[in-house]
Coordinates of C-alpha atoms in Angstrom, one line a residue:
Chain A
I978 CA 8.7 33.3 10.5
L979 CA 10.2 36.8 10.3
N980 CA 13.8 37.7 11.2
V981 CA 13.7 40.6 13.7
E982 CA 17.0 41.7 15.0
Q983 CA 17.6 44.1 17.9
S984 CA 21.0 45.5 18.7
P985 CA 22.8 45.7 21.0
Q986 CA 21.5 42.8 23.0
S987 CA 22.4 44.6 26.2
L988 CA 23.7 48.0 27.2
H989 CA 25.0 49.6 30.3
V990 CA 25.1 53.4 30.5
Q991 CA 25.8 56.0 33.1
E992 CA 23.0 58.1 34.4
G993 CA 22.6 61.1 32.2
D994 CA 24.0 59.5 29.1
S995 CA 22.0 59.4 25.9
T996 CA 21.6 56.1 24.1
N997 CA 20.0 54.4 21.1
F998 CA 19.0 51.0 20.0
T999 CA 18.2 49.4 16.6
C1000 CA 15.4 47.2 15.4
S1001 CA 15.9 45.6 12.0
F1002 CA 13.3 43.7 10.0
P1003 CA 12.5 42.7 6.5
S1004 CA 10.9 45.6 4.7
S1005 CA 8.4 43.7 2.6
N1006 CA 4.7 43.5 3.6
F1007 CA 5.3 46.0 6.4
Y1008 CA 2.2 47.3 8.2
A1009 CA 3.2 48.6 11.6
L1010 CA 5.9 48.5 14.2
H1011 CA 5.4 48.6 18.0
W1012 CA 7.9 49.4 20.7
Y1013 CA 7.4 48.1 24.2
R1014 CA 9.2 48.6 27.4
W1015 CA 9.5 45.6 29.7
E1016 CA 10.6 46.0 33.3
T1017 CA 11.7 43.1 35.4
A1018 CA 8.8 41.3 37.1
K1019 CA 6.3 43.3 35.1
S1020 CA 4.6 42.9 31.8
P1021 CA 5.5 44.7 28.6
E1022 CA 4.1 48.2 28.3
A1023 CA 3.5 49.9 24.9
L1024 CA 5.7 52.9 24.1
F1025 CA 5.0 53.6 20.4
V1026 CA 2.9 52.4 17.5
M1027 CA 4.5 53.5 14.2
T1028 CA 3.1 52.9 10.7
L1029 CA 4.5 55.3 8.1
N1030 CA 8.0 55.6 6.6
G1031 CA 9.7 58.6 8.3
D1032 CA 7.4 58.4 11.4
E1033 CA 8.9 60.0 14.5
K1034 CA 7.3 59.5 17.9
K1035 CA 8.2 61.1 21.2
K1036 CA 7.2 60.4 24.8
G1037 CA 9.1 62.4 27.3
R1038 CA 12.8 61.6 26.9
I1039 CA 12.2 58.6 24.7
S1040 CA 11.8 58.9 20.9
A1041 CA 11.7 56.6 17.9
T1042 CA 12.1 56.8 14.2
L1043 CA 11.0 54.4 11.5
N1044 CA 12.4 53.7 8.0
T1045 CA 10.2 51.1 6.3
K1046 CA 12.1 51.2 3.0
E1047 CA 15.3 49.9 4.5
G1048 CA 13.6 48.0 7.4
Y1049 CA 14.8 49.6 10.6
S1050 CA 13.6 51.6 13.6
Y1051 CA 15.7 53.4 16.1
L1052 CA 14.8 54.1 19.7
Y1053 CA 16.5 57.0 21.5
I1054 CA 16.7 57.8 25.2
K1055 CA 18.0 61.2 26.1
G1056 CA 19.6 61.7 29.5
S1057 CA 19.0 58.1 30.7
Q1058 CA 17.8 57.7 34.3
P1059 CA 17.9 54.6 36.5
E1060 CA 14.1 54.1 36.0
D1061 CA 14.8 53.7 32.3
S1062 CA 16.4 50.3 33.1
A1063 CA 14.3 47.7 31.3
T1064 CA 14.3 45.6 28.2
Y1065 CA 13.0 47.3 25.1
L1066 CA 11.2 45.2 22.6
C1067 CA 10.3 46.0 19.0
A1068 CA 7.5 44.1 17.1
P1069 CA 7.0 44.7 13.4
H1070 CA 3.8 43.5 11.9
T1071 CA 4.2 42.0 8.4
G1072 CA 1.9 39.7 6.7
N1073 CA -0.6 38.6 9.3
Q1074 CA 1.0 38.9 12.7
F1075 CA 3.5 40.5 15.0
Y1076 CA 7.0 39.2 15.4
F1077 CA 8.8 40.3 18.5
G1078 CA 12.6 40.8 18.7
T1079 CA 14.5 39.4 21.6
G1080 CA 15.0 43.0 23.0
T1081 CA 17.7 45.3 24.1
S1082 CA 18.4 45.1 27.9
L1083 CA 19.3 48.6 29.2
T1084 CA 20.9 49.1 32.6
V1085 CA 21.3 52.7 33.7
I1086 CA 24.0 53.0 36.4
P1087 CA 23.4 55.8 39.0
Chain B
D905 CA -10.4 46.2 38.7
A906 CA -10.3 46.9 35.0
G907 CA -7.5 45.3 33.0
I908 CA -6.3 42.0 31.8
T909 CA -5.7 39.1 34.2
Q910 CA -4.2 35.7 33.8
S911 CA -4.7 32.7 36.0
P912 CA -3.0 30.8 37.4
R913 CA 0.2 32.8 37.9
Y914 CA 2.2 29.6 38.4
K915 CA 1.4 26.1 37.5
I916 CA 3.3 22.8 37.7
T917 CA 2.0 19.8 36.0
E918 CA 3.1 16.5 34.5
T919 CA 3.8 15.4 31.0
G920 CA 0.6 14.2 29.3
R921 CA -1.8 16.1 31.4
Q922 CA -4.2 18.7 30.1
V923 CA -3.8 22.2 31.4
T924 CA -5.8 25.4 30.7
L925 CA -4.5 28.9 31.2
M926 CA -7.1 31.5 31.6
C927 CA -7.1 35.1 30.3
H928 CA -9.8 37.7 31.1
Q929 CA -10.0 41.3 30.0
T930 CA -12.5 44.0 31.1
W931 CA -11.9 46.5 28.2
S932 CA -14.1 44.7 25.6
H933 CA -11.1 44.7 23.3
S934 CA -11.6 42.9 20.0
Y935 CA -8.2 41.3 19.7
M936 CA -6.6 38.9 22.1
F937 CA -3.3 37.1 21.8
W938 CA -1.4 34.3 23.5
Y939 CA 2.4 34.4 23.5
R940 CA 5.1 32.2 25.0
Q941 CA 8.5 33.5 26.1
D942 CA 11.5 31.3 26.1
L943 CA 15.2 32.0 26.7
G944 CA 16.8 33.1 23.5
H945 CA 13.5 33.9 21.7
G946 CA 11.4 36.9 21.6
L947 CA 7.7 36.6 22.5
R948 CA 6.3 34.1 20.0
L949 CA 2.7 34.2 19.0
I950 CA 0.7 31.0 19.6
Y951 CA -2.8 32.0 18.7
Y952 CA -4.8 35.2 18.3
S953 CA -8.4 36.1 18.1
A954 CA -9.9 39.1 16.2
A955 CA -13.3 38.7 17.8
A956 CA -15.5 36.2 19.6
D957 CA -15.6 32.9 17.7
I958 CA -12.8 34.0 15.4
T959 CA -9.3 32.5 16.1
D960 CA -6.2 32.0 14.0
K961 CA -2.8 30.4 14.4
G962 CA 0.3 32.3 15.1
E963 CA 3.9 31.3 14.7
V964 CA 3.9 28.3 17.2
P965 CA 0.4 26.8 17.5
D966 CA 1.2 23.1 17.6
G967 CA 0.1 21.4 20.8
Y968 CA -2.3 24.2 21.8
V969 CA -6.0 24.8 21.5
V970 CA -7.9 28.1 22.0
S971 CA -11.5 29.1 22.1
R972 CA -13.2 32.5 22.4
S973 CA -16.9 32.1 23.1
K974 CA -17.1 35.4 24.9
T975 CA -15.2 38.6 24.0
E976 CA -13.6 38.9 27.4
N977 CA -12.2 35.4 27.8
F978 CA -9.5 33.7 25.8
P979 CA -8.4 30.4 27.4
L980 CA -5.4 28.5 26.1
T981 CA -5.3 24.7 26.5
L982 CA -2.5 22.3 26.3
E983 CA -4.2 19.1 25.5
S984 CA -1.3 16.8 26.4
A985 CA 1.5 18.8 27.9
T986 CA 5.1 18.1 26.9
R987 CA 8.3 19.4 28.6
S988 CA 9.0 21.6 25.6
Q989 CA 5.9 23.6 26.6
T990 CA 7.5 24.7 29.8
S991 CA 7.5 28.4 29.4
V992 CA 6.1 31.7 30.5
Y993 CA 2.8 32.5 28.8
F994 CA 1.5 36.0 28.2
C995 CA -1.9 37.0 27.2
A996 CA -2.5 40.4 25.6
S997 CA -5.4 42.3 24.1
S998 CA -5.8 45.3 21.8
E999 CA -8.7 47.4 20.5
S1000 CA -10.2 46.9 17.1
G1001 CA -7.7 48.1 14.5
G1002 CA -5.4 45.2 15.4
R1003 CA -1.9 46.1 14.3
M1004 CA -2.5 49.8 14.6
Q1005 CA -3.3 49.5 18.3
P1006 CA -0.9 48.8 21.1
Q1007 CA -1.2 45.5 23.0
H1008 CA -1.9 45.4 26.7
F1009 CA -0.3 42.4 28.4
G1010 CA -1.2 40.4 31.4
D1011 CA 1.3 39.5 34.1
G1012 CA 2.1 36.1 32.7
T1013 CA 1.7 32.5 33.7
R1014 CA 4.8 30.5 34.5
L1015 CA 4.2 26.9 33.5
S1016 CA 6.5 24.0 34.4
I1017 CA 5.9 20.6 33.0
L1018 CA 7.7 17.8 34.7

C-alpha cells in the first residue's frame, strides 16, 4: 500500500483566482503519475500523464509539474472559472499498480 | 456508442448473495481495471487485467473474482456479498503501455448490500 497525500483536502476560491494543489508520494520505484479531474455525477477524466523528473504539462489554464526525486507533483489552475469546480485526483504508479489519492475538492465561487 | 459502459448502474442485494458487475469497452484497450470508491479513501484497485486471460490482484482483492475471456469484457463477481462491500465500483480501461496511458472510466455502479 502506497501513501499518497493530496493537499489541501478542499479549497474554495473566487472566480479569476489562481490556485495550486499538491500530490505527495514515496519517490522510490516511481514509474508515472496521472492527474484526473472528477466532476460531481460524472466519472474521472484524465488530465495529464507524467513520467520524467522535471516534467511540465499544460492543458489550457491547467498545468502540472513533477518532481520524482522528492516525490511530489503540483497542479496549477490559472484564472479559475466556475467550470473548474471538481475534485482533482493524482495517481502515482509505483511497483506494479496505481494508487489514487483522496483528491482535492475545488469550488470556484462566481 | 463507443466507450466504456458499466451495468447495472445501481444494485441492491443481500448479504451472502452472489452478484456480478459488468464492464464492457469498445476501444479494444488492452488494460482493464476495477476500483472501489469509499468515503475517506481514494479509488482503490481491486483487480486489473493486462490482456485477455491475464488478471492480477490489486490493493483490495479479497472477496472478489474477475475473469477476462474477451478483450472487451471484464466482469467483477462478489461470490458471497458482505456489507463491507457496499461501495461505488468503477471500471476503467487503457491502451497498451499500461501506466504510460491514461485510464478511461465508466460511470460507476453503486452497490448496496443489506
